[in-house]
Amino acid sequence: MYAVLKLGGNQHIVRKDDIIKVNRLQFDNGAEFEINEVLAIGEGEDVTFGTPFVEGAKIKFEVLENKKDKKVVVFKKKRRKGYERKKGHRQHISVVKVKEILK
């Protein structure tokens, strides 16, 4: 069974026991939570699409850790002018595990 869900401003395709990285959530490490913003649920050929969400569908998660992601480097350059700028940042993320998909 798989599901398409909206979490942290992005859409993700998940299955049971998947581990995904999402934008920082307001939960502590080890916390469990569930969401009901499920856009679609499927099992083999049987797929249910929501308008916009599937009625009664829930997905349970566990927060494994909150951390910073790898560094993103932003580099600007204008050729032949000696202009170069290099900046970077590390995005705050949460690593979550899908515990259960309820239809």
Short mmCIF file of C-alpha atoms in Angstrom, two decimals:
data_model
loop_
_atom_site.label_atom_id
_atom_site.label_comp_id
_atom_site.label_asym_id
_atom_site.label_seq_id
_atom_site.Cartn_x
_atom_site.Cartn_y
_atom_site.Cartn_z
CA MET A 1 0.00 0.00 0.00
CA TYR A 2 1.26 3.49 -0.82
CA ALA A 3 -0.01 7.01 -0.29
CA VAL A 4 0.57 10.48 -1.70
CA LEU A 5 0.48 13.07 1.06
CA LYS A 6 1.06 16.75 1.69
CA LEU A 7 3.55 17.39 4.49
CA GLY A 8 5.72 20.41 5.18
CA GLY A 9 4.57 22.22 2.04
CA ASN A 10 5.63 19.39 -0.29
CA GLN A 11 4.04 16.23 -1.67
CA HIS A 12 5.58 12.83 -0.92
CA ILE A 13 4.88 9.27 -2.06
CA VAL A 14 5.31 6.94 0.93
CA ARG A 15 4.92 3.31 1.94
CA LYS A 16 4.93 1.74 5.39
CA ASP A 17 8.34 1.94 7.13
CA ASP A 18 9.67 4.56 4.65
CA ILE A 19 11.99 7.21 6.06
CA ILE A 20 11.66 10.67 4.51
CA LYS A 21 13.23 14.10 5.04
CA VAL A 22 10.78 17.01 5.31
CA ASN A 23 10.98 20.68 6.25
CA ARG A 24 11.33 21.17 10.02
CA LEU A 25 8.24 20.08 11.97
CA GLN A 26 7.25 21.33 15.42
CA PHE A 27 7.68 17.95 17.12
CA ASP A 28 10.46 16.66 19.37
CA ASN A 29 12.61 13.62 18.61
CA GLY A 30 10.68 10.39 19.22
CA ALA A 31 7.27 12.09 19.03
CA GLU A 32 4.47 10.38 17.12
CA PHE A 33 1.87 12.27 15.11
CA GLU A 34 -0.67 11.66 12.38
CA ILE A 35 -1.88 13.68 9.42
CA ASN A 36 -5.04 13.43 7.37
CA GLU A 37 -3.94 15.48 4.33
CA VAL A 38 -3.75 12.36 2.14
CA LEU A 39 -4.14 13.18 -1.56
CA ALA A 40 -4.28 9.58 -2.85
CA ILE A 41 -4.05 6.01 -1.57
CA GLY A 42 -3.28 2.99 -3.70
CA GLU A 43 -2.79 -0.73 -3.42
CA GLY A 44 -1.86 -2.43 -6.67
CA GLU A 45 -4.40 -1.45 -9.35
CA ASP A 46 -6.86 0.00 -6.80
CA VAL A 47 -6.20 3.75 -6.44
CA THR A 48 -8.37 6.26 -4.55
CA PHE A 49 -7.97 9.97 -5.29
CA GLY A 50 -9.24 12.66 -2.95
CA THR A 51 -10.97 15.94 -3.75
CA PRO A 52 -8.63 17.34 -2.46
CA PHE A 53 -8.12 14.82 0.38
CA VAL A 54 -9.23 11.19 0.82
CA GLU A 55 -12.03 10.93 3.42
CA GLY A 56 -11.03 9.04 6.58
CA ALA A 57 -7.44 8.38 5.49
CA LYS A 58 -4.65 8.94 8.01
CA ILE A 59 -0.93 8.35 8.12
CA LYS A 60 0.94 7.87 11.40
CA PHE A 61 4.54 9.07 11.69
CA GLU A 62 7.38 9.00 14.18
CA VAL A 63 10.00 11.77 14.28
CA LEU A 64 13.42 10.14 14.24
CA GLU A 65 15.46 13.35 14.49
CA ASN A 66 15.52 17.08 13.88
CA LYS A 67 18.74 18.29 12.30
CA LYS A 68 20.31 20.46 9.63
CA ASP A 69 20.58 19.17 6.07
CA LYS A 70 23.70 19.26 3.90
CA LYS A 71 25.03 22.69 2.96
CA VAL A 72 23.55 24.34 -0.13
CA VAL A 73 26.12 26.54 -1.91
CA VAL A 74 25.00 29.58 -3.92
CA PHE A 75 27.71 30.89 -6.27
CA LYS A 76 27.45 33.96 -8.51
CA LYS A 77 30.01 35.05 -11.09
CA LYS A 78 30.29 37.62 -13.86
CA ARG A 79 32.90 36.61 -16.36
CA ARG A 80 35.88 38.83 -17.10
CA LYS A 81 34.91 41.31 -14.36
CA GLY A 82 36.41 39.66 -11.29
CA TYR A 83 32.99 39.49 -9.61
CA GLU A 84 32.42 36.35 -7.54
CA ARG A 85 30.13 35.75 -4.55
CA LYS A 86 29.85 32.51 -2.63
CA LYS A 87 27.23 32.00 0.06
CA GLY A 88 25.57 28.98 1.57
CA HIS A 89 23.11 27.81 4.16
CA ARG A 90 21.94 24.63 5.86
CA GLN A 91 18.20 23.97 5.85
CA HIS A 92 16.50 22.73 9.05
CA ILE A 93 14.84 19.35 8.42
CA SER A 94 13.01 16.59 10.27
CA VAL A 95 13.62 12.92 9.50
CA VAL A 96 10.36 10.98 9.92
CA LYS A 97 9.36 7.33 9.60
CA VAL A 98 5.96 6.16 8.32
CA LYS A 99 4.49 3.90 11.00
CA GLU A 100 1.10 3.10 9.52
CA ILE A 101 -1.20 4.00 6.62
CA LEU A 102 -4.90 3.86 7.53
CA LYS A 103 -7.51 3.87 4.78
#
